[in-house]
CSV table of C-alpha atoms and ligand atoms in Angstrom, one decimal:
chain,number,residue,atom,x,y,z
A,1,MET,CA,232.1,-21.8,43.7
A,2,THR,CA,229.2,-22.8,42.0
A,3,HIS,CA,227.8,-25.6,44.2
A,4,LEU,CA,225.6,-24.7,47.2
A,5,ARG,CA,227.5,-27.1,49.2
A,6,THR,CA,230.8,-25.5,48.3
A,7,ARG,CA,229.4,-22.1,49.0
A,8,ALA,CA,227.8,-23.0,52.5
A,9,VAL,CA,231.3,-23.9,53.7
A,10,HIS,CA,233.2,-21.1,52.2
A,11,ALA,CA,231.0,-18.1,51.2
A,12,GLY,CA,231.5,-14.9,53.2
A,13,GLN,CA,234.4,-16.6,55.1
A,14,HIS,CA,238.2,-16.5,54.6
A,15,PRO,CA,241.3,-17.3,57.0
A,16,ASP,CA,241.7,-14.2,59.3
A,17,PRO,CA,244.6,-11.8,57.8
A,18,ALA,CA,245.9,-11.0,61.1
A,19,THR,CA,246.4,-14.7,62.5
A,20,GLY,CA,245.4,-17.2,59.7
A,21,ALA,CA,242.6,-18.4,62.0
A,22,ILE,CA,240.3,-20.5,59.8
A,23,ALA,CA,237.2,-20.2,61.9
A,24,THR,CA,235.8,-16.8,61.6
A,25,PRO,CA,236.9,-15.0,64.9
A,26,ILE,CA,234.1,-14.0,67.3
A,27,SER,CA,234.7,-10.2,67.4
A,28,GLN,CA,233.3,-9.7,71.0
A,29,THR,CA,233.3,-6.0,71.1
A,30,THR,CA,231.0,-3.0,71.8
A,31,ALA,CA,232.8,-0.3,69.9
A,32,PHE,CA,235.6,-0.1,67.4
A,33,GLY,CA,238.3,2.4,67.6
A,34,TYR,CA,238.6,4.7,64.7
A,35,GLY,CA,241.7,6.5,65.3
A,36,THR,CA,241.1,10.1,64.5
A,37,LEU,CA,238.2,12.3,64.8
A,38,GLU,CA,238.4,12.9,61.1
A,39,ARG,CA,238.2,9.1,60.3
A,40,GLY,CA,235.5,8.7,62.9
A,41,ALA,CA,233.3,11.4,61.4
A,42,ALA,CA,233.9,10.0,57.8
A,43,ILE,CA,232.7,6.5,58.9
A,44,PHE,CA,229.7,7.9,60.7
A,45,ALA,CA,228.8,10.1,57.5
A,46,GLY,CA,229.1,6.8,55.6
A,47,GLU,CA,232.0,8.4,53.5
A,48,LYS,CA,234.6,5.9,54.4
A,49,PRO,CA,234.1,2.0,55.2
A,50,GLY,CA,234.9,0.8,58.8
A,51,TYR,CA,233.0,-0.6,61.8
A,52,ARG,CA,231.9,1.7,64.6
A,53,TYR,CA,229.6,0.2,67.0
A,54,SER,CA,228.2,-3.7,67.0
A,55,ARG,CA,224.6,-2.7,67.0
A,56,PHE,CA,225.0,-1.2,63.5
A,57,ALA,CA,227.7,-3.8,62.3
A,58,ASN,CA,230.1,-6.5,63.5
A,59,PRO,CA,232.7,-8.5,61.5
A,60,THR,CA,231.3,-11.9,62.7
A,61,VAL,CA,227.8,-10.9,62.0
A,62,ALA,CA,229.0,-9.5,58.6
A,63,ALA,CA,230.5,-12.6,57.6
A,64,LEU,CA,227.2,-14.6,58.5
A,65,GLU,CA,225.3,-11.8,56.3
A,66,ALA,CA,227.6,-12.3,53.4
A,67,LYS,CA,227.4,-16.1,53.4
A,68,MET,CA,223.5,-15.9,53.4
A,69,ALA,CA,223.4,-13.3,50.8
A,70,ASP,CA,225.5,-15.5,48.9
A,71,LEU,CA,223.3,-18.9,49.5
A,72,GLU,CA,220.1,-16.9,48.7
A,73,GLY,CA,221.5,-15.1,45.5
A,74,ALA,CA,220.9,-11.8,47.1
A,75,GLN,CA,223.1,-8.3,46.9
A,76,ALA,CA,222.9,-8.0,50.8
A,77,ALA,CA,221.5,-9.4,53.9
A,78,VAL,CA,220.9,-8.2,57.5
A,79,ALA,CA,221.0,-10.3,60.5
A,80,PHE,CA,218.8,-10.0,63.7
A,81,ALA,CA,218.6,-11.3,67.3
A,82,SER,CA,215.6,-13.6,66.2
A,83,GLY,CA,213.2,-14.5,63.2
A,84,THR,CA,210.6,-12.2,64.9
A,85,ALA,CA,212.9,-9.4,65.1
A,86,ALA,CA,213.7,-9.8,61.4
A,87,MET,CA,210.1,-9.8,60.7
A,88,SER,CA,209.1,-6.8,62.7
A,89,SER,CA,212.3,-4.8,61.3
A,90,VAL,CA,210.8,-5.6,57.7
A,91,LEU,CA,207.5,-4.1,58.6
A,92,LEU,CA,208.8,-1.4,60.4
A,93,GLY,CA,211.4,-0.4,57.8
A,94,LEU,CA,209.1,-0.6,54.8
A,95,LEU,CA,205.5,0.3,55.9
A,96,ASN,CA,203.9,3.5,57.0
A,97,PRO,CA,200.5,4.0,58.5
A,98,GLY,CA,197.7,3.4,56.1
A,99,ASP,CA,199.6,0.6,54.2
A,100,GLU,CA,198.3,-2.9,53.9
A,101,VAL,CA,200.0,-6.3,54.1
A,102,ALA,CA,198.3,-9.1,52.1
A,103,PHE,CA,199.4,-12.5,53.3
A,104,LEU,CA,198.9,-15.8,51.8
A,105,GLY,CA,198.4,-18.2,54.7
A,106,PRO,CA,198.7,-20.2,56.7
A,107,LEU,CA,201.3,-18.4,58.7
A,108,TYR,CA,203.3,-19.1,61.7
A,109,GLY,CA,201.1,-18.2,64.6
A,110,GLY,CA,203.5,-15.6,65.8
A,111,THR,CA,203.8,-13.8,62.2
A,112,GLU,CA,200.1,-13.4,62.2
A,113,GLY,CA,200.2,-12.4,65.6
A,114,LEU,CA,202.7,-9.7,64.7
A,115,PHE,CA,200.7,-8.4,61.8
A,116,ARG,CA,197.6,-8.0,64.0
A,117,ALA,CA,199.3,-6.3,66.9
A,118,LEU,CA,201.4,-3.9,64.8
A,119,GLY,CA,198.2,-3.3,62.7
A,120,GLU,CA,196.0,-2.6,65.5
A,121,ARG,CA,198.7,-0.2,67.1
A,122,PHE,CA,200.3,1.6,64.2
A,123,GLY,CA,197.4,1.7,61.4
A,124,ILE,CA,198.8,-1.1,59.1
A,125,LYS,CA,196.1,-3.4,57.8
A,126,ALA,CA,196.9,-7.1,57.6
A,127,VAL,CA,194.7,-8.8,54.8
A,128,ASP,CA,194.4,-12.5,54.9
A,129,ALA,CA,194.5,-13.2,51.1
A,130,THR,CA,194.4,-17.1,51.3
A,131,GLN,CA,190.8,-17.6,50.7
A,132,GLN,CA,189.8,-15.0,48.0
A,133,GLY,CA,193.3,-15.1,46.2
A,134,LEU,CA,195.9,-12.4,46.0
A,135,ALA,CA,194.3,-10.6,42.9
A,136,ALA,CA,191.5,-10.0,44.6
A,137,SER,CA,193.0,-8.9,47.7
A,138,LEU,CA,195.5,-6.1,46.5
A,139,THR,CA,194.3,-2.6,46.8
A,140,PRO,CA,195.9,0.6,46.1
A,141,ALA,CA,196.9,0.6,49.7
A,142,THR,CA,199.0,-2.7,49.6
A,143,ARG,CA,202.5,-2.3,50.1
A,144,LEU,CA,203.8,-5.7,51.0
A,145,VAL,CA,202.8,-9.5,50.1
A,146,TRP,CA,203.9,-12.1,52.7
A,147,VAL,CA,204.2,-15.8,52.1
A,148,GLU,CA,205.8,-18.7,53.7
A,149,THR,CA,207.8,-21.1,51.0
A,150,LEU,CA,206.5,-24.1,53.0
A,151,THR,CA,203.5,-23.0,55.5
A,152,ASN,CA,203.5,-23.7,59.1
A,153,PRO,CA,202.3,-26.1,60.3
A,154,SER,CA,200.1,-27.4,57.3
A,155,LEU,CA,203.0,-27.7,54.8
A,156,ARG,CA,201.1,-26.0,51.9
A,157,LEU,CA,203.0,-24.1,49.0
A,158,HIS,CA,202.5,-20.9,47.1
A,159,ASP,CA,203.6,-20.6,43.5
A,160,LEU,CA,206.2,-18.1,44.2
A,161,ALA,CA,206.9,-17.1,40.6
A,162,ALA,CA,203.1,-16.4,40.1
A,163,VAL,CA,202.9,-14.3,43.5
A,164,ALA,CA,206.1,-12.2,42.4
A,165,SER,CA,204.8,-11.4,39.0
A,166,LEU,CA,201.3,-10.5,40.2
A,167,ALA,CA,202.6,-8.3,43.0
A,168,LYS,CA,205.4,-6.8,40.7
A,169,ALA,CA,202.7,-5.8,38.1
A,170,ARG,CA,200.9,-3.9,41.0
A,171,GLY,CA,204.1,-2.3,42.3
A,172,VAL,CA,204.1,-4.3,45.6
A,173,PHE,CA,207.0,-5.7,47.6
A,174,THR,CA,207.0,-9.4,48.3
A,175,VAL,CA,208.6,-11.3,51.2
A,176,ALA,CA,209.1,-14.9,51.4
A,177,ASP,CA,209.7,-16.7,54.9
A,178,ASN,CA,212.2,-19.6,53.7
A,179,THR,CA,212.6,-20.8,57.2
A,180,PHE,CA,211.0,-24.3,56.5
A,181,CYS,CA,213.0,-24.8,53.2
A,182,THR,CA,216.2,-23.1,53.5
A,183,PRO,CA,218.2,-22.0,50.4
A,184,CYS,CA,219.0,-25.7,49.8
A,185,LEU,CA,215.4,-26.5,48.8
A,186,VAL,CA,214.0,-23.1,47.6
A,187,ARG,CA,215.5,-19.9,46.6
A,188,PRO,CA,212.7,-17.3,46.5
A,189,LEU,CA,214.7,-14.7,44.8
A,190,GLU,CA,215.2,-16.9,41.7
A,191,HIS,CA,211.4,-16.9,41.2
A,192,GLY,CA,211.4,-13.0,41.5
A,193,ILE,CA,210.3,-12.5,45.2
A,194,ASP,CA,212.2,-9.3,46.6
A,195,LEU,CA,213.1,-10.1,50.1
A,196,VAL,CA,213.7,-13.5,51.8
A,197,LEU,CA,213.7,-14.0,55.4
A,198,HIS,CA,214.5,-16.9,57.9
A,199,SER,CA,214.1,-17.6,61.6
A,200,MET,CA,217.9,-18.8,61.7
A,201,THR,CA,216.8,-20.5,65.1
A,202,LYS,CA,215.6,-23.5,63.1
A,203,TYR,CA,217.5,-25.2,60.2
A,204,LEU,CA,220.4,-22.7,59.6
A,205,GLY,CA,221.5,-23.0,63.2
A,206,GLY,CA,220.5,-26.7,63.1
A,207,HIS,CA,221.6,-27.5,66.6
A,208,GLY,CA,218.8,-25.9,68.7
A,209,ASP,CA,221.4,-23.6,70.5
A,210,ALA,CA,221.0,-20.2,69.0
A,211,THR,CA,218.2,-17.9,68.3
A,212,GLY,CA,218.5,-15.3,65.2
A,213,GLY,CA,216.8,-14.1,62.0
A,214,ILE,CA,218.1,-12.7,58.7
A,215,VAL,CA,216.6,-10.8,55.6
A,216,ALA,CA,218.2,-10.9,52.3
A,217,GLY,CA,217.4,-9.0,49.3
A,218,PRO,CA,218.5,-6.0,47.0
A,219,ALA,CA,220.9,-3.4,48.6
A,220,GLY,CA,218.4,-0.7,48.7
A,221,LEU,CA,215.7,-2.7,50.6
A,222,ILE,CA,218.1,-4.2,52.9
A,223,ALA,CA,219.6,-0.8,53.7
A,224,ALA,CA,216.3,0.4,54.8
A,225,VAL,CA,215.4,-2.6,57.0
A,226,ARG,CA,218.9,-2.2,58.4
A,227,LYS,CA,218.4,1.2,59.4
A,228,THR,CA,215.1,0.9,61.1
A,229,GLY,CA,215.9,-2.7,62.5
A,230,LEU,CA,219.3,-2.0,64.0
A,231,GLY,CA,219.5,1.6,64.2
A,232,HIS,CA,216.2,2.3,65.6
A,233,VAL,CA,214.9,-0.9,67.0
A,234,GLY,CA,218.4,-2.1,67.9
A,235,GLY,CA,217.5,-5.9,67.3
A,236,ASN,CA,221.0,-6.9,66.5
A,237,LEU,CA,222.4,-10.3,66.5
A,238,SER,CA,225.2,-11.3,68.9
A,239,PRO,CA,228.7,-12.2,67.6
A,240,GLN,CA,228.6,-15.4,69.7
A,241,GLU,CA,225.2,-16.4,67.9
A,242,ALA,CA,226.7,-15.3,64.5
A,243,PHE,CA,229.4,-17.7,65.2
A,244,LEU,CA,227.2,-20.5,65.9
A,245,PHE,CA,225.1,-19.8,62.8
A,246,LEU,CA,228.5,-19.6,60.5
A,247,ARG,CA,229.4,-23.1,62.0
A,248,GLY,CA,225.8,-24.5,61.6
A,249,ILE,CA,225.5,-23.3,57.8
A,250,LYS,CA,228.7,-25.2,56.9
A,251,THR,CA,226.9,-28.5,57.3
A,252,LEU,CA,223.3,-27.2,56.4
A,253,PRO,CA,223.3,-29.1,53.0
A,254,LEU,CA,224.4,-32.2,54.5
A,255,ARG,CA,221.8,-31.8,57.3
A,256,MET,CA,219.0,-31.0,54.9
A,257,ASP,CA,219.6,-34.3,52.8
A,258,ALA,CA,219.1,-36.2,56.1
A,259,HIS,CA,216.2,-34.2,57.4
A,260,CYS,CA,214.6,-34.7,53.8
A,261,ALA,CA,215.2,-38.5,53.8
A,262,GLY,CA,214.0,-39.0,57.2
A,263,ALA,CA,211.0,-37.1,56.8
A,264,ALA,CA,209.9,-38.7,53.5
A,265,ALA,CA,210.3,-42.2,55.4
A,266,VAL,CA,208.4,-41.0,58.4
A,267,ALA,CA,205.6,-39.6,56.0
A,268,HIS,CA,205.3,-42.8,54.0
A,269,PHE,CA,205.2,-44.7,57.3
A,270,LEU,CA,202.3,-42.6,58.7
A,271,ALA,CA,200.4,-42.7,55.5
A,272,GLY,CA,199.7,-46.6,56.1
A,273,GLN,CA,198.6,-46.1,59.6
A,274,ALA,CA,195.2,-47.0,60.8
A,275,GLY,CA,194.8,-44.1,63.4
A,276,VAL,CA,196.0,-41.5,61.0
A,277,ARG,CA,193.5,-40.0,58.8
A,278,ALA,CA,195.6,-37.4,56.6
A,279,VAL,CA,199.5,-37.0,56.3
A,280,HIS,CA,200.8,-33.7,55.0
A,281,TYR,CA,204.1,-33.8,53.2
A,282,PRO,CA,204.8,-32.2,49.9
A,283,GLY,CA,206.8,-35.2,48.7
A,284,LEU,CA,203.7,-37.6,49.0
A,285,ALA,CA,201.9,-38.0,45.7
A,286,SER,CA,198.7,-37.4,47.8
A,287,HIS,CA,199.8,-33.8,48.7
A,288,PRO,CA,197.5,-31.4,46.8
A,289,GLN,CA,200.2,-29.5,45.5
A,290,HIS,CA,202.7,-32.2,44.9
A,291,ALA,CA,203.4,-31.2,41.3
A,292,LEU,CA,204.1,-27.7,42.5
A,293,ALA,CA,206.4,-28.7,45.1
A,294,LYS,CA,208.3,-30.9,42.5
A,295,ARG,CA,208.7,-27.9,40.3
A,296,GLN,CA,209.4,-25.3,43.1
A,297,MET,CA,211.7,-27.4,45.5
A,298,GLN,CA,215.1,-28.8,44.7
A,299,GLY,CA,216.7,-31.6,46.2
A,300,GLY,CA,214.0,-32.6,48.5
A,301,TYR,CA,210.5,-32.0,50.1
A,302,GLY,CA,211.7,-30.7,53.6
A,303,GLY,CA,212.2,-32.1,57.1
A,304,MET,CA,208.7,-31.3,58.5
A,305,VAL,CA,205.7,-33.8,58.6
A,306,ALA,CA,202.3,-32.8,59.9
A,307,PHE,CA,199.4,-35.6,60.4
A,308,GLU,CA,195.9,-35.7,61.5
A,309,LEU,CA,194.4,-38.3,63.8
A,310,VAL,CA,191.1,-40.3,63.0
A,311,ARG,CA,190.0,-39.1,66.4
A,312,ASN,CA,190.0,-35.2,66.1
A,313,GLU,CA,190.7,-34.4,69.7
A,314,ARG,CA,193.3,-33.0,72.0
A,315,SER,CA,193.3,-36.3,74.2
A,316,ALA,CA,194.0,-38.3,71.1
A,317,ALA,CA,197.0,-36.0,70.3
A,318,ALA,CA,198.4,-36.4,73.7
A,319,ALA,CA,197.8,-40.2,73.7
A,320,VAL,CA,200.3,-40.4,70.5
A,321,LEU,CA,202.6,-37.6,71.7
A,322,ASN,CA,203.3,-38.6,75.3
A,323,PRO,CA,204.7,-42.0,74.9
A,324,LEU,CA,207.2,-40.6,72.3
A,325,ARG,CA,210.8,-41.0,73.4
A,326,LEU,CA,213.2,-40.1,70.5
A,327,PHE,CA,210.9,-37.3,69.4
A,328,THR,CA,211.0,-34.6,72.1
A,329,GLN,CA,207.6,-32.5,72.6
A,330,ALA,CA,208.9,-29.0,72.1
A,331,VAL,CA,208.2,-26.2,69.7
A,332,SER,CA,210.8,-25.0,67.4
A,333,LEU,CA,212.0,-27.0,64.5
A,334,GLY,CA,215.0,-27.8,62.2
A,335,ASP,CA,217.2,-29.3,65.1
A,336,VAL,CA,219.3,-32.4,64.5
A,337,ASP,CA,217.2,-33.8,67.4
A,338,SER,CA,213.5,-34.8,66.3
A,339,LEU,CA,210.8,-32.7,67.9
A,340,ALA,CA,207.1,-33.2,68.0
A,341,CYS,CA,204.3,-30.6,68.8
A,342,HIS,CA,200.8,-30.0,68.9
A,343,PRO,CA,200.3,-26.7,67.0
A,344,ALA,CA,196.8,-26.0,68.3
A,345,SER,CA,198.1,-25.6,71.9
A,346,THR,CA,201.7,-24.4,71.3
A,347,THR,CA,202.7,-22.5,68.1
A,348,HIS,CA,199.2,-21.5,66.9
A,349,SER,CA,197.6,-21.0,70.4
A,350,PHE,CA,197.7,-17.3,69.9
A,351,VAL,CA,195.7,-16.9,66.8
A,352,SER,CA,191.9,-17.2,66.8
A,353,ALA,CA,190.2,-20.5,66.9
A,354,GLU,CA,188.4,-19.3,63.7
A,355,VAL,CA,191.9,-18.8,61.9
A,356,ARG,CA,193.1,-22.2,63.2
A,357,ALA,CA,189.9,-24.0,61.7
A,358,GLN,CA,190.5,-22.1,58.5
A,359,ASN,CA,193.8,-23.3,58.3
A,360,GLY,CA,193.3,-26.8,59.2
A,361,VAL,CA,195.1,-26.5,62.7
A,362,THR,CA,192.9,-29.0,64.4
A,363,GLU,CA,193.1,-30.5,67.7
A,364,GLY,CA,194.0,-33.8,66.2
A,365,LEU,CA,196.8,-32.2,64.1
A,366,ILE,CA,200.5,-33.1,65.2
A,367,ARG,CA,203.7,-31.6,63.8
A,368,LEU,CA,207.0,-33.4,63.5
A,369,SER,CA,210.3,-31.9,62.9
A,370,VAL,CA,212.2,-34.8,61.7
A,371,GLY,CA,215.9,-34.7,62.9
A,372,ILE,CA,219.0,-36.4,61.4
A,373,GLU,CA,218.7,-39.7,63.5
A,374,HIS,CA,218.3,-42.9,61.5
A,375,PRO,CA,214.8,-42.9,60.1
A,376,ALA,CA,214.1,-46.6,61.3
A,377,ASP,CA,214.7,-45.7,65.0
A,378,LEU,CA,212.2,-42.7,64.3
A,379,ILE,CA,209.6,-45.1,62.7
A,380,VAL,CA,209.9,-47.6,65.6
A,381,ASP,CA,209.3,-44.7,68.1
A,382,LEU,CA,206.2,-43.4,66.0
A,383,GLU,CA,204.8,-47.2,65.7
A,384,ASN,CA,205.2,-47.6,69.6
A,385,ALA,CA,203.4,-44.2,70.3
A,386,LEU,CA,200.5,-45.1,67.9
A,387,ARG,CA,200.1,-48.6,69.2
A,388,HIS,CA,200.2,-47.3,72.9
A,389,ALA,CA,197.6,-44.7,71.9
A,390,GLY,CA,195.4,-47.6,70.4
B,1,3LM,C1,207.7,-22.8,65.8
B,1,3LM,N1,208.6,-20.9,64.9
B,1,3LM,O1,207.8,-23.9,66.6
B,1,3LM,P1,212.0,-16.9,65.8
B,1,3LM,N2,209.0,-17.8,60.7
B,1,3LM,C2,208.6,-18.9,60.9
B,1,3LM,C3,208.9,-19.7,62.2
B,1,3LM,O2,208.2,-21.0,62.1
B,1,3LM,C4,209.0,-19.0,63.3
B,1,3LM,C5,209.6,-17.7,63.1
B,1,3LM,C6,209.3,-17.0,61.8
B,1,3LM,C7,208.5,-21.5,65.8
B,1,3LM,C8,208.8,-21.1,67.1
B,1,3LM,S1,206.7,-21.1,68.5
B,1,3LM,C9,206.6,-20.5,70.3
B,1,3LM,C10,208.5,-21.3,68.4
B,1,3LM,C11,208.3,-19.8,59.6
B,1,3LM,C12,209.2,-19.8,64.6
B,1,3LM,C13,209.9,-16.9,64.4
B,1,3LM,O3,211.7,-15.5,66.4
B,1,3LM,O4,213.4,-17.2,65.7
B,1,3LM,O5,211.4,-17.8,66.7
B,1,3LM,O6,211.3,-17.0,64.6
B,1,3LM,O7,207.0,-23.0,64.6
């Protein structure tokens, strides 16, 4: 099973030995009978394998963890109830008071918010390394480096191999949030990154109907994140949601092809429009990191497009967004349905105006999550909206 498309269907899953059911059963149970006191004690002591309580592990969730570990080329994975639960479990599982996290932005607003909130309350310092560079930002206290494989919402890239080797030389762990790319386009561990993280809520689920997160990496680090995130914080994914993610991931490579083709068509269309000042899409030759994107991304440049209007005002963004019919105005991304949002007033409304300005999250910036509809119809929708806006 070498091709990702084959592994997306089969990895982690096999017909149920009891019934032959091909779809992995939803193990909707809280606890698992262990038979005898001796066997229960051995399972709890970690001396024998076996399920005991769904907060710690559950067969449906385990199938999803095995599938995602396979797709990311990791030894192990642990699933959570949201991407945010996955992120906070990494921080709480691996950091101590006095440690520093260096991040290369821009980041999802919620991630930066989490760093700052945890930092203020638990003595962990978040250092924005974007401007002065990673090498200058690492100190003896740095324990983690955090990047997004394609940044939210500005669609910038970081050279993952360079980040990983710099961090490794200083004994610092690296985490890559691969939500925007999925393992179809980028596999961070192949570039030397230690942990890869996803909001599964987005492309992995793909249908806008389930919330979840996952972290994959070496068994030792995953065990530490699992112990804190599930054992102490209790942010476990439900088996019902795990089932939806297992189902969604089977078609992930097919959907990503459609998302990438649609986004490329939309980006090219927008690049020729009079009311549009700039289009941010790594597949465009005009993208400042197009060469890096070509090298680092495989099979496409993703399904997200961001663009800036000539008139850099909230009212100008509203004039374009409000007439859209096929694009629904909503946050989130990666759904089969196309979505459009105004990051400054939604996804990035919680970060300071100063950070928004630094990261190009302007009032005239619009973010599109291009769905799997026919690109020609999406372009007509955008064309109408731009004409309407004048
Ligand atoms: C959004 N983003 O619309 P959950 N990492 C990345 C993300 O984009 C997100 C998370 C983690 C959006 C959600 S904003 C109110 C809605 C790169 C989420 C967090 O906890 O599963 O939402 O993942 O950009």
